[in-house]
Short mmCIF file of C-alpha atoms in Angstrom, two decimals:
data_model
loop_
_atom_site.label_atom_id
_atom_site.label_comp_id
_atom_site.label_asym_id
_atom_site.label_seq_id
_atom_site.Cartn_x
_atom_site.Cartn_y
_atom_site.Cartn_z
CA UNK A 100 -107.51 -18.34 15.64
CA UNK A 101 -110.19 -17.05 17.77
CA UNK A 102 -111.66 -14.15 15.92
CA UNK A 103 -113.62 -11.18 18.29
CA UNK A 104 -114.26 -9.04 15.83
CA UNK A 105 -117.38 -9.43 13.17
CA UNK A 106 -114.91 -8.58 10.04
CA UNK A 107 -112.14 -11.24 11.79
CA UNK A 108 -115.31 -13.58 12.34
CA UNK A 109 -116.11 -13.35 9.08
CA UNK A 110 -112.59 -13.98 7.54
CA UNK A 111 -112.49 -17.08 9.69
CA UNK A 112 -115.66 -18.60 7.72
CA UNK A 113 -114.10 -17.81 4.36
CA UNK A 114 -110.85 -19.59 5.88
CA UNK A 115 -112.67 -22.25 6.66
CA UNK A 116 -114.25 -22.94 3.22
CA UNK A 117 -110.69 -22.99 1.78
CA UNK A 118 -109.45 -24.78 3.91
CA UNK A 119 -111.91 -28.03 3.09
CA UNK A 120 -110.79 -27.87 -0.06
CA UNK A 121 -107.57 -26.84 0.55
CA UNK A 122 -106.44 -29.69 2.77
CA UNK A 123 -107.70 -32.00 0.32
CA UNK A 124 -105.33 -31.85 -2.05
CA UNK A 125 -102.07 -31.00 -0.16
CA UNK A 126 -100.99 -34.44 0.99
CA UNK A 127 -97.49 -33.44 0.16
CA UNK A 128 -94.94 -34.77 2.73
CA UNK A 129 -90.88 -35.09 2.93
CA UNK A 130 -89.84 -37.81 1.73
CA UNK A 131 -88.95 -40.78 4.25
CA UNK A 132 -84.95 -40.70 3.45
CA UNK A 133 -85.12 -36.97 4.21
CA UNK A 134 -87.19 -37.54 7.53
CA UNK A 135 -84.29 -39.94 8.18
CA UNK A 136 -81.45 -37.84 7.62
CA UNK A 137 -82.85 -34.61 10.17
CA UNK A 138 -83.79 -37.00 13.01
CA UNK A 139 -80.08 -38.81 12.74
CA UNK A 140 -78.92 -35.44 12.61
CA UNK A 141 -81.14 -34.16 15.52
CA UNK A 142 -80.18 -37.29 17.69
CA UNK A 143 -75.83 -36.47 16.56
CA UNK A 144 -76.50 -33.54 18.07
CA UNK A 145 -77.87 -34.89 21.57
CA UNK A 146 -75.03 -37.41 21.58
CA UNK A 147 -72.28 -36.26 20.90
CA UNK A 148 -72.46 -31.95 20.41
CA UNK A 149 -69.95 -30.59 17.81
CA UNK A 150 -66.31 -29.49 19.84
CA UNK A 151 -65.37 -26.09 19.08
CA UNK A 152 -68.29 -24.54 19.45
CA UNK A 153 -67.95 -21.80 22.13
CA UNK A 154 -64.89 -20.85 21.14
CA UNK A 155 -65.47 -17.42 21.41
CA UNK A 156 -65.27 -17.00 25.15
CA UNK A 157 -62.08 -18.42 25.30
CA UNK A 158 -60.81 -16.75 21.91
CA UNK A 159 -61.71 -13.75 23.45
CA UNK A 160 -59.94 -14.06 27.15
CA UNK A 161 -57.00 -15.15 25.21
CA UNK A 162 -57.09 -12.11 22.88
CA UNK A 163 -57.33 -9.85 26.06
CA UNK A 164 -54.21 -11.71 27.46
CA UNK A 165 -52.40 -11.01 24.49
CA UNK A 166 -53.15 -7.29 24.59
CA UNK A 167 -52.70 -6.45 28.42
CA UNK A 168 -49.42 -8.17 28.50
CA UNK A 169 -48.29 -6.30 25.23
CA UNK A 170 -49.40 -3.25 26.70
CA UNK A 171 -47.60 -3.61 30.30
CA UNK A 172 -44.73 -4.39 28.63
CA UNK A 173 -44.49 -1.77 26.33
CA UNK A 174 -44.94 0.55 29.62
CA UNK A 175 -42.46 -1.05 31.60
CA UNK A 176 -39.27 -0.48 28.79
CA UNK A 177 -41.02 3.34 27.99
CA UNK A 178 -38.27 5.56 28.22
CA UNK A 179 -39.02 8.35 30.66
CA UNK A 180 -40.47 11.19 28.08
CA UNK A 181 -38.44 13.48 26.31
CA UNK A 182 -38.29 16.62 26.53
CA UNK A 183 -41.13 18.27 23.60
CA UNK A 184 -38.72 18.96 20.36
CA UNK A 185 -41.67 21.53 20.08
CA UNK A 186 -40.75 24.33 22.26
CA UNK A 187 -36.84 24.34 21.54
CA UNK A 188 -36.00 27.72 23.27
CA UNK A 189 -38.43 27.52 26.45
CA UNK A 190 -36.41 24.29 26.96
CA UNK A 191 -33.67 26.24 26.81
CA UNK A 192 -34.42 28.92 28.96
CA UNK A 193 -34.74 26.97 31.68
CA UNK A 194 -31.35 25.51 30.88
CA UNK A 195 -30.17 29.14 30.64
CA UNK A 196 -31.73 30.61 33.53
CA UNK A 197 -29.28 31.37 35.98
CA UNK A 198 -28.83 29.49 39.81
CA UNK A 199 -29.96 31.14 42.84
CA UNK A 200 -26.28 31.74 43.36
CA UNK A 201 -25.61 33.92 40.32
CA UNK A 202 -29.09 35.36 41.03
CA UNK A 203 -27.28 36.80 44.19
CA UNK A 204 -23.91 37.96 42.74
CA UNK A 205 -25.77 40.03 40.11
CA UNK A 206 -27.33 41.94 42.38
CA UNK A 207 -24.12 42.57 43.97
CA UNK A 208 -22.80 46.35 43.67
CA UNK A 209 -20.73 46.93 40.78
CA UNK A 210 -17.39 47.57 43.42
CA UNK A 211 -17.87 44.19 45.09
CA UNK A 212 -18.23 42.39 41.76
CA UNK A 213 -14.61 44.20 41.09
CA UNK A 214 -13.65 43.50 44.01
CA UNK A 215 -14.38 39.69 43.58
CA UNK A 216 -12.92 39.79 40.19
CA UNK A 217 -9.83 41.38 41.13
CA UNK A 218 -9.48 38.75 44.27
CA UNK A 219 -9.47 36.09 41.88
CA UNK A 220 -6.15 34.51 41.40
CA UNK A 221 -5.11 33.99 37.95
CA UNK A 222 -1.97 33.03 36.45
CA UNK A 223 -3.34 34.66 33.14
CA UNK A 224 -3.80 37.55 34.93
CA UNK A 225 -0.74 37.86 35.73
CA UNK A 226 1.06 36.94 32.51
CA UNK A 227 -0.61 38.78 30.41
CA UNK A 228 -2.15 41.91 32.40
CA UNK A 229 -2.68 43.69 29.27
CA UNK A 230 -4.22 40.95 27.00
CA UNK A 231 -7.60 40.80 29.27
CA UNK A 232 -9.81 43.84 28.70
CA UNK A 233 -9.20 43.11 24.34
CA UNK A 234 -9.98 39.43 24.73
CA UNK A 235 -12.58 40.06 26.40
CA UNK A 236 -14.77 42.85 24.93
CA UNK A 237 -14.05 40.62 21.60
CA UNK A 238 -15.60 37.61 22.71
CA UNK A 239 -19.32 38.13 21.68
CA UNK A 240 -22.34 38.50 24.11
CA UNK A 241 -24.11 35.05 22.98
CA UNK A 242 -20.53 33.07 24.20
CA UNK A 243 -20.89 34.84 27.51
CA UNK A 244 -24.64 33.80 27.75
CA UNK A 245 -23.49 30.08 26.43
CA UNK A 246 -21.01 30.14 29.54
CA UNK A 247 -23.45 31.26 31.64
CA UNK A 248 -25.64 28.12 30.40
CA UNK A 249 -23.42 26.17 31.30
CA UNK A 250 -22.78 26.95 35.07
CA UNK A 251 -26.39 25.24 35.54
CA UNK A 252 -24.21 22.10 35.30
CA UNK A 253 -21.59 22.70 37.74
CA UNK A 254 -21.80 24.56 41.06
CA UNK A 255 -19.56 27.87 41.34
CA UNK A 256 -16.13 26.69 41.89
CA UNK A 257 -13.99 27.24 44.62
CA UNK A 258 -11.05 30.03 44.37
CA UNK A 259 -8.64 26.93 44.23
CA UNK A 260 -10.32 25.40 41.39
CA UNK A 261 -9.88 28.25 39.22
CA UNK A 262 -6.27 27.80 39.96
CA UNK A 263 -5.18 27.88 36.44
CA UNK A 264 -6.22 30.84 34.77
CA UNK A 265 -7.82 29.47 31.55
CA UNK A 266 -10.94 30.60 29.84
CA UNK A 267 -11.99 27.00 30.06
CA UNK A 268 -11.85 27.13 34.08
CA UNK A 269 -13.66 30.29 34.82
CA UNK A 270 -15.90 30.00 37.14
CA UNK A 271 -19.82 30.34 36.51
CA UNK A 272 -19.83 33.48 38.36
CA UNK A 273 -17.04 35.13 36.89
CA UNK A 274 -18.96 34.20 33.35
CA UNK A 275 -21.63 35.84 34.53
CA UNK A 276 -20.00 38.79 35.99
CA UNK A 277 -18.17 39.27 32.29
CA UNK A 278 -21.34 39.05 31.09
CA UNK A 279 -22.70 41.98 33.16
CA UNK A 280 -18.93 43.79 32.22
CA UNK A 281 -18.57 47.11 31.00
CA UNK A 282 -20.01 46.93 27.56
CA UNK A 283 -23.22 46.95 29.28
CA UNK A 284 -24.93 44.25 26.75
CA UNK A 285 -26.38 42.29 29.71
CA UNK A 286 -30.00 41.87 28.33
CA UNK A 287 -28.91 42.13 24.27
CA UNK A 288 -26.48 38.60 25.33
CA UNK A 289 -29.15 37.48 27.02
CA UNK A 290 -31.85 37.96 24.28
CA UNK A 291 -29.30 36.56 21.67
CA UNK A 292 -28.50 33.80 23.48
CA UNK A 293 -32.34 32.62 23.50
CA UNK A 294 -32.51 33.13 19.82
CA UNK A 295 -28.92 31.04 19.23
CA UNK A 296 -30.25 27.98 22.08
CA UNK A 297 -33.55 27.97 20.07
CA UNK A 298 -31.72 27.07 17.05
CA UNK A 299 -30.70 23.83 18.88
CA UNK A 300 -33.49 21.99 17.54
CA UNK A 301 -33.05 18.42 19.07
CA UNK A 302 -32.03 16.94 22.47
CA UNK A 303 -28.93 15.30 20.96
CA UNK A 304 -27.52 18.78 20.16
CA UNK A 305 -28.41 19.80 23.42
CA UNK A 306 -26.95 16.73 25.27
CA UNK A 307 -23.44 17.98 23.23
CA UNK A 308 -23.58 21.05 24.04
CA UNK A 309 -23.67 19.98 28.30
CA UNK A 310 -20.73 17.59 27.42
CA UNK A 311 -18.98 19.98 25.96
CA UNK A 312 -19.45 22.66 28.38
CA UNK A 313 -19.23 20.13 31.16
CA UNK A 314 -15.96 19.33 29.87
CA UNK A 315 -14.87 22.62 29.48
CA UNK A 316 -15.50 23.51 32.95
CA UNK A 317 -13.53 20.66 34.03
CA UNK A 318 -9.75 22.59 34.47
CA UNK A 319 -7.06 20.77 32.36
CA UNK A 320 -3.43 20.91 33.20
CA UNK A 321 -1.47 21.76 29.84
CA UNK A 322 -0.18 18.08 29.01
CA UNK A 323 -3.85 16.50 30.09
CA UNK A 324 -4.89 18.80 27.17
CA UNK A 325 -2.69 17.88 24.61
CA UNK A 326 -2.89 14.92 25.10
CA UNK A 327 -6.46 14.96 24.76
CA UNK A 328 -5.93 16.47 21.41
CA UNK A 329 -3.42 13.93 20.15
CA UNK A 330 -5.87 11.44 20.75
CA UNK A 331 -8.70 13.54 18.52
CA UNK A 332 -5.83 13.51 16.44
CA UNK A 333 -5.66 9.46 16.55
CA UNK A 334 -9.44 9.43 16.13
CA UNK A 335 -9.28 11.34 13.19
CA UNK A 336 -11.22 14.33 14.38
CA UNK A 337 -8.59 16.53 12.79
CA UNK A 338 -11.80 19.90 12.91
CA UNK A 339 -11.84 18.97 16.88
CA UNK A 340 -8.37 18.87 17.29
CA UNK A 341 -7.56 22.15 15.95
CA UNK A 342 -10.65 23.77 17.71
CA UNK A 343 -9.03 22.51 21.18
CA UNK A 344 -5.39 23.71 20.04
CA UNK A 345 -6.37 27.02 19.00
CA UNK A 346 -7.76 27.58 22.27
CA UNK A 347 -5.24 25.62 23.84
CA UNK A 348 -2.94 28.10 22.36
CA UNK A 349 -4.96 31.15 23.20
CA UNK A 350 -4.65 29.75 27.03
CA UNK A 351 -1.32 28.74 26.86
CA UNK A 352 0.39 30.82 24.60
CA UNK A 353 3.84 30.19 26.33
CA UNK A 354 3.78 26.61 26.18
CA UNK A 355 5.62 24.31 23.72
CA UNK A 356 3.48 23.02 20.69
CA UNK A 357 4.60 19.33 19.55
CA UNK A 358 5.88 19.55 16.25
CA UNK A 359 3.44 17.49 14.48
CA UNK A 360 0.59 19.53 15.89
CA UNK A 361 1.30 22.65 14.58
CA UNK A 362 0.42 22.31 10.93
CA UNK A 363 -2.93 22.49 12.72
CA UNK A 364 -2.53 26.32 14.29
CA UNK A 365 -1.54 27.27 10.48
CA UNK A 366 -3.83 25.34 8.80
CA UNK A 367 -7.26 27.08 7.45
CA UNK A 368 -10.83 26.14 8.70
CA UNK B 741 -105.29 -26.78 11.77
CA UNK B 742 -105.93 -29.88 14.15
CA UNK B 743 -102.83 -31.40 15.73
CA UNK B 744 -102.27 -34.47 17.16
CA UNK B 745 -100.90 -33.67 20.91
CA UNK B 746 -98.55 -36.32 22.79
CA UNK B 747 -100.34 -37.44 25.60
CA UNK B 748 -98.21 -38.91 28.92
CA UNK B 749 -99.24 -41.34 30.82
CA UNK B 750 -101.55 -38.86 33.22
CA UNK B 751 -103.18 -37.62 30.28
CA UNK B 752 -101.92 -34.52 30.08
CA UNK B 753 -100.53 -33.31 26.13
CA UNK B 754 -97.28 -32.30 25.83
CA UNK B 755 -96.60 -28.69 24.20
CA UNK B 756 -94.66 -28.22 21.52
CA UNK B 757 -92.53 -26.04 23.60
CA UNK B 758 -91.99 -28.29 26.25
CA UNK B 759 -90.96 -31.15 23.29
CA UNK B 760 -88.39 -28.34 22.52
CA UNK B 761 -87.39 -27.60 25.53
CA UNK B 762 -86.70 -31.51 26.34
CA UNK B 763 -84.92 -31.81 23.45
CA UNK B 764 -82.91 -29.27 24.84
CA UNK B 765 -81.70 -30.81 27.64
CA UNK B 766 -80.80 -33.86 25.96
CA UNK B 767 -84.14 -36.20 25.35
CA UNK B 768 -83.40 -36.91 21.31
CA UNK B 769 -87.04 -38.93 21.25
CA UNK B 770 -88.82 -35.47 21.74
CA UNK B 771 -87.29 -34.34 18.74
CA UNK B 772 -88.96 -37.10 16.84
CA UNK B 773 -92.19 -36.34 18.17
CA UNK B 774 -91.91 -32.17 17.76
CA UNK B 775 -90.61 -33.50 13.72
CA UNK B 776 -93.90 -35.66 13.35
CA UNK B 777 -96.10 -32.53 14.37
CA UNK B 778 -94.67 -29.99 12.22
CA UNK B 779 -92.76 -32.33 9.43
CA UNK B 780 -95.62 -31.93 7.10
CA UNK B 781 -97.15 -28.42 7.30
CA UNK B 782 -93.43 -26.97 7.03
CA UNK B 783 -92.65 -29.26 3.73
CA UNK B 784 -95.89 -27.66 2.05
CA UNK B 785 -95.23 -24.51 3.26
CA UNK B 786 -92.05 -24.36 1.73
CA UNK B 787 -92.96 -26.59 -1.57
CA UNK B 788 -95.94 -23.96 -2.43
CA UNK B 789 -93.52 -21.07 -2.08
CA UNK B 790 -90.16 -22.47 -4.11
CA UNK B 791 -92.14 -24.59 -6.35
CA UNK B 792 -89.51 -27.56 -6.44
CA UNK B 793 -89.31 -30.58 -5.17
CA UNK B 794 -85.74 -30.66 -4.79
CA UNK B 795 -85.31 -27.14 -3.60
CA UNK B 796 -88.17 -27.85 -1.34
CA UNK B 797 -86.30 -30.89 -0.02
CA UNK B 798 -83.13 -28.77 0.24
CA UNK B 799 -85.48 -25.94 2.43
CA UNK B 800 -86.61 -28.08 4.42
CA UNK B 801 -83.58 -29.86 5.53
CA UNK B 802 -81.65 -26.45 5.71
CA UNK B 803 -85.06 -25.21 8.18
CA UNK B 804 -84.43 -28.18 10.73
CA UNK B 805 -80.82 -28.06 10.08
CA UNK B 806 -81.28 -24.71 11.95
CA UNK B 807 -83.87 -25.74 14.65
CA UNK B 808 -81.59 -28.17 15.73
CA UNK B 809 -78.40 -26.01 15.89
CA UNK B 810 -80.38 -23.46 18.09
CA UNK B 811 -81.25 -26.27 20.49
CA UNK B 812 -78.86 -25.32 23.12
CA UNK B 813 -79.98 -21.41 22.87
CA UNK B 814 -84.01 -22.06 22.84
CA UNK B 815 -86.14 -20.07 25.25
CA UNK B 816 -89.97 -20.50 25.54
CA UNK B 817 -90.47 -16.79 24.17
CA UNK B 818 -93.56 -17.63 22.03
CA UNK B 819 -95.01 -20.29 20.48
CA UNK B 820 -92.47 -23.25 19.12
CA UNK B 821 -94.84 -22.85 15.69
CA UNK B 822 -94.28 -18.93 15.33
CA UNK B 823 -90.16 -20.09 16.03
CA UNK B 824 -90.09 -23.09 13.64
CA UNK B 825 -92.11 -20.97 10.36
CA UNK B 826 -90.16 -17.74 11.53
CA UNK B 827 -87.14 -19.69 10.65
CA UNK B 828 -88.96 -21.39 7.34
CA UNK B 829 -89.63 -17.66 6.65
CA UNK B 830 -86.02 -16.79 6.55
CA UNK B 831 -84.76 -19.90 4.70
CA UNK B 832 -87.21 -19.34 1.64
CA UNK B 833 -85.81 -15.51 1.73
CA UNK B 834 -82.40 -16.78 1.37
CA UNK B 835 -82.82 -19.31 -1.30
CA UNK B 836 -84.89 -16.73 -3.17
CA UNK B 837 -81.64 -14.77 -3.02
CA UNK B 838 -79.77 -17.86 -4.03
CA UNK B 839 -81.77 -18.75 -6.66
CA UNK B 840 -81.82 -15.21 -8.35
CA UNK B 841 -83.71 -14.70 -10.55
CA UNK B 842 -86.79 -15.59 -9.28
CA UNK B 843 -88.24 -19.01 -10.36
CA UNK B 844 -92.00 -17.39 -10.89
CA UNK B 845 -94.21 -19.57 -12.10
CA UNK B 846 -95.63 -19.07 -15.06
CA UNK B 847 -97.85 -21.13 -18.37
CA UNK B 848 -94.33 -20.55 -20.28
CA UNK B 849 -93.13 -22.62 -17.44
CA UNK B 850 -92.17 -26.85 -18.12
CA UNK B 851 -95.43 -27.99 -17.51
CA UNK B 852 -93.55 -31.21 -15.36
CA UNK B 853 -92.73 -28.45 -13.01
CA UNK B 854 -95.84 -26.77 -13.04
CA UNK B 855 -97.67 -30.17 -12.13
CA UNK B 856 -94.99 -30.34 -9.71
CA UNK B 857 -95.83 -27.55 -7.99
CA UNK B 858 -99.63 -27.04 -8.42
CA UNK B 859 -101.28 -30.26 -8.58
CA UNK B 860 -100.19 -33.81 -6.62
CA UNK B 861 -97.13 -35.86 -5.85
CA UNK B 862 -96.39 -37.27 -9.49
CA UNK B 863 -95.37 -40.48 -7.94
CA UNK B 864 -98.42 -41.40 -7.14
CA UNK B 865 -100.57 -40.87 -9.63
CA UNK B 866 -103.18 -43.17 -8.69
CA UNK B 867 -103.62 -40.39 -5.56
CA UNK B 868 -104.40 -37.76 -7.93
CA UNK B 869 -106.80 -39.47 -9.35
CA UNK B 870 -108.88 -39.34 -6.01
CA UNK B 871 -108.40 -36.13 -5.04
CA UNK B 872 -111.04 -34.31 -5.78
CA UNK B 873 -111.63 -31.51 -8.63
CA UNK B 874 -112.20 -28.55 -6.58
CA UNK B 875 -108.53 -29.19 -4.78
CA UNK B 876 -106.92 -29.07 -7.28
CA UNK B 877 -108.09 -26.26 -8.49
CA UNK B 878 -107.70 -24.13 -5.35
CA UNK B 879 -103.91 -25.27 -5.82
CA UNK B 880 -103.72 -24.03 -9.13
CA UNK B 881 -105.33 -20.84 -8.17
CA UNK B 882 -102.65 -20.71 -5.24
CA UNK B 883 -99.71 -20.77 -7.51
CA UNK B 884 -101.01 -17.83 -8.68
CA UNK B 885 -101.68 -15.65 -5.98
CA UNK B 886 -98.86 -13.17 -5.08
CA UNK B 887 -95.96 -14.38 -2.99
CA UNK B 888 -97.23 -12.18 -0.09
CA UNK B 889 -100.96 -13.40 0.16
CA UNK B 890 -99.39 -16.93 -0.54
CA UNK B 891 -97.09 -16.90 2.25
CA UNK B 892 -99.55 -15.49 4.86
CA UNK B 893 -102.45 -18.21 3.60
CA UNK B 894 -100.00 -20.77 3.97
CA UNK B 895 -98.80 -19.32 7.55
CA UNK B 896 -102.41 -19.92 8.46
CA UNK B 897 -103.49 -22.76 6.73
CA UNK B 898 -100.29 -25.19 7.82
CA UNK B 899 -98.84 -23.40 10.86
CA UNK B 900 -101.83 -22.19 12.30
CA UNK B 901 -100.70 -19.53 13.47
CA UNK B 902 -102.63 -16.16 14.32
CA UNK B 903 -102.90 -13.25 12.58
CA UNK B 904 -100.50 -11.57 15.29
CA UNK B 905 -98.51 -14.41 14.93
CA UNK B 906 -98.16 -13.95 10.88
CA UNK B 907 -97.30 -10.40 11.32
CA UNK B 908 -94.44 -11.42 13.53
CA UNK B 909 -93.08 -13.86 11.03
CA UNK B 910 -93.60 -11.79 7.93
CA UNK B 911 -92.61 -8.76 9.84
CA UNK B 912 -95.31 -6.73 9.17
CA UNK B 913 -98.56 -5.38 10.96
CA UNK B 914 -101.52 -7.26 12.18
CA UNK B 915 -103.72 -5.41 9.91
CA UNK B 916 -101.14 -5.97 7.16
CA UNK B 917 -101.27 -9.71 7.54
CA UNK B 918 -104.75 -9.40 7.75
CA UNK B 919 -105.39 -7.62 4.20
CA UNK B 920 -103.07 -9.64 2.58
CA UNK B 921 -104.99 -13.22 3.97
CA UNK B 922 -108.82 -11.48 3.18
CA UNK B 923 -107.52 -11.01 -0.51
CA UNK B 924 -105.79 -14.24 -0.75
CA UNK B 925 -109.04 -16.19 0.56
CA UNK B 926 -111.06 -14.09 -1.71
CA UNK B 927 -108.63 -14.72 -5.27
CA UNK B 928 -109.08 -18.21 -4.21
CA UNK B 929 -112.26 -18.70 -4.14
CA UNK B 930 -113.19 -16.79 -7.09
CA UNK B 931 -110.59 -19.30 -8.51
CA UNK B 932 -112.27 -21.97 -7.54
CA UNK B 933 -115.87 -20.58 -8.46
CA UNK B 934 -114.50 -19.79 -11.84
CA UNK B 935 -113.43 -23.14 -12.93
CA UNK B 936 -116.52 -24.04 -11.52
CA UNK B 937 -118.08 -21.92 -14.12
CA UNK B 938 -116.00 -22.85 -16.63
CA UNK B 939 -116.56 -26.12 -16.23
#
């Protein structure tokens, strides 16, 4: 120590007159055994250096491994996203909003929308001339909008689809055009149709409701539909089952019922 | 503090830092020689702080234990003293917290300790015999002095190192170090002068 200072200078002369004395009693030293033991250890350590020692690098790289591939994989089996649970009806409304097609044929004038209904050949029609305008002022603004949902899933038929005159196998645009009919509740069905899809509060509902309406538009012959009922029937889907006959009947009312299934037309819900 | 330098072949001495960084790269015989420079001044460094023998031992050996773990990761950044007692610094911390509570010395104290700590190697008494009075004293007088002023006198006095030097140990503030090594040279030689008187 090399003091500049006078005060440092002067500290330095007291430190030195200590340190006379000071030095001549501290003679203490390690003992030899212990000298031993640090320069063994110091000369282990040249020779042979402990394994295991950077084992952090590595540790780390394979930690990273680990993670990346966990994460790549998880992306690769992701499911695409579903559709937000959150915002139920919006969902919907795009379900329910109507094709370019049906866009088109409500703007049609009121006489060529008759004139397309009365065009279309119908077996129904003809049966039961005086059955249609009851049925269908009965059947309730939300089914019409449901119906009309459900054209989003099929293209308008052709005239020789709609060949049998069921409920089931109207087409899209004849939906639509009921749903414009004379009772003029146009925007209350479609309002109250929004409120009823909105209540479908998860994709699996949703998902039924498209088989079910896909279905539906699908045109059954009568004996294709019973015996799509006698096998509900087999299943053990007894509420199905009589769901389908009662419309079945409603369609067909003509047709023979098989004897065992009609306990089911009496029966009570 | 004088030291005795290793001298090559051309003459030149070899630093303490360049022992260390040798030893670094493999050369176990500069070890020995950096150990014979410091082995001493470290030992009484940590024996007049933890006042045991055996705990000083058990310092000490924990102190190189350390230096020669961080042989792979030494860099010249200052002097190999202000590296070696910065590590003595923090191994007398820790066995202070070991040791909880403090082992202060005191005259309630085993006076076999006491002599252990203040006065000369019991094993050889015939030694303490020849030291002289004065030394003796000043020991005593160190035991006494507060663990601060102690350390930073005994930074000085066996490492040699520099007041900036201290402050970097200790952690504190040149003028820190400073204060605390003018009062422990002054309560040390008033202890001296006063059993001087005395006697």
């Amino acid at each position: 120590m090399k003091p500049t200072l006078p005060e440092d200078r002067e500290l330095e002369d007291t430190a030195a007159q200590v340190s006379e004395r000071y030095r001549a009693g501290a003679q203490d030293e390690p003992p030899a055994k212990l000298d031993a033991a640090i320069r063994a250890a110091a000369n282990r350590e040249v020779a042979e250096p402990r394994p295991g020692r950077n084992w952090k690098m590595p540790a780390s790289i394979a930690a990273m491994l680990v993670i990346g591939v966990s994460i790549v994989l998880l992306v690769r089996d992701r499911e695409p996203p579903l559709p937000s649970l959150d915002h139920p009806a919006a969902e919907e409304a795009k379900l329910a909003k109507p094709a370019p097609s049906q866009l088109a044929m409500k703007a049609l004038p009121r006489a060529k929308a008759d004139f397309y209904r009365e065009d279309r050949p119908s077996r129904e029609r003809t049966a039961r001339p005086d059955r249609e305008p009851v049925a269908r002022d009965e059947v309730p603004a939300t089914r019409a909008n449901e119906m009309a949902g459900a054209s989003v899933q099929s293209a308008a038929p052709s005239p020789a689809s709609a060949a049998p005159a069921t409920a089931a196998s109207e087409s899209p645009v004849e939906r639509e055009k009921f749903a414009m009919s004379e009772s003029g509740k146009v925007v209350a069905g479609t309002k109250a149709a929004a409120s009823a899809d909105a209540a479908i509060a998860s994709r699996g509902a949703v998902q039924a409701l498209r088989k079910q309406e896909q279905a539906a538009a699908v045109p059954l012959q009568p004996d294709d539909w019973l015996r799509k009922i006698d096998h509900l029937l087999r299943d053990g889907k007894e509420a199905d089952a009589r769901d389908q006959l009662l419309d079945f009947h409603r369609q067909f009312p003509q047709y023979p019922v098989p004897e065992r299934m009609k306990p089911l037309l009496t029966s009570d819900r | 503090m004088l030291r005795a330098r290793l001298t090559l072949v051309t003459g030149e001495p070899v630093s303490d830092e360049q022992l260390m960084l040798s030893y670094r790269d493999g050369n176990a015989a500069a070890f020995d020689e950096l150990y014979g420079r410091h082995r001493g001044g470290v030992f009484r460094y940590v024996l007049r702080q933890v006042g045991l023998r055996s705990a000083a031992e058990e310092v000490f050996q924990e102190i190189w234990t350390n230096i020669i773990s961080s042989r792979a990761r030494y860099r010249v950044e200052a002097r190999f003293a202000t590296f070696l007692y910065h590590v003595a610094h923090n191994c007398v911390i820790d066995h202070f917290r070991r040791k909880t509570p403090l082992h202060l010395i005191s005259l309630d104290d085993d006076p076999e300790e006491a002599h252990q700590v203040a006065g000369p190697d019991r094993d050889q008494p015939e030694r303490a015999v020849a030291l002289r009075q004065s030394a003796a004293k000043l020991l005593n007088a160190l035991a006494l002095l507060p663990p601060e002023q102690r350390e930073v006198f005994l930074l000085h006095e066996e490492g040699g190192l520099t007041l900036e030097e201290i402050a970097a140990v200790t952690g504190t503030g040149r003028e820190t170090a400073k204060s605390r090594l003018r009062y422990a040279l002054a309560r040390l030689r008033e202890g001296i002068e006063h059993e001087a008187d005395v006697a």
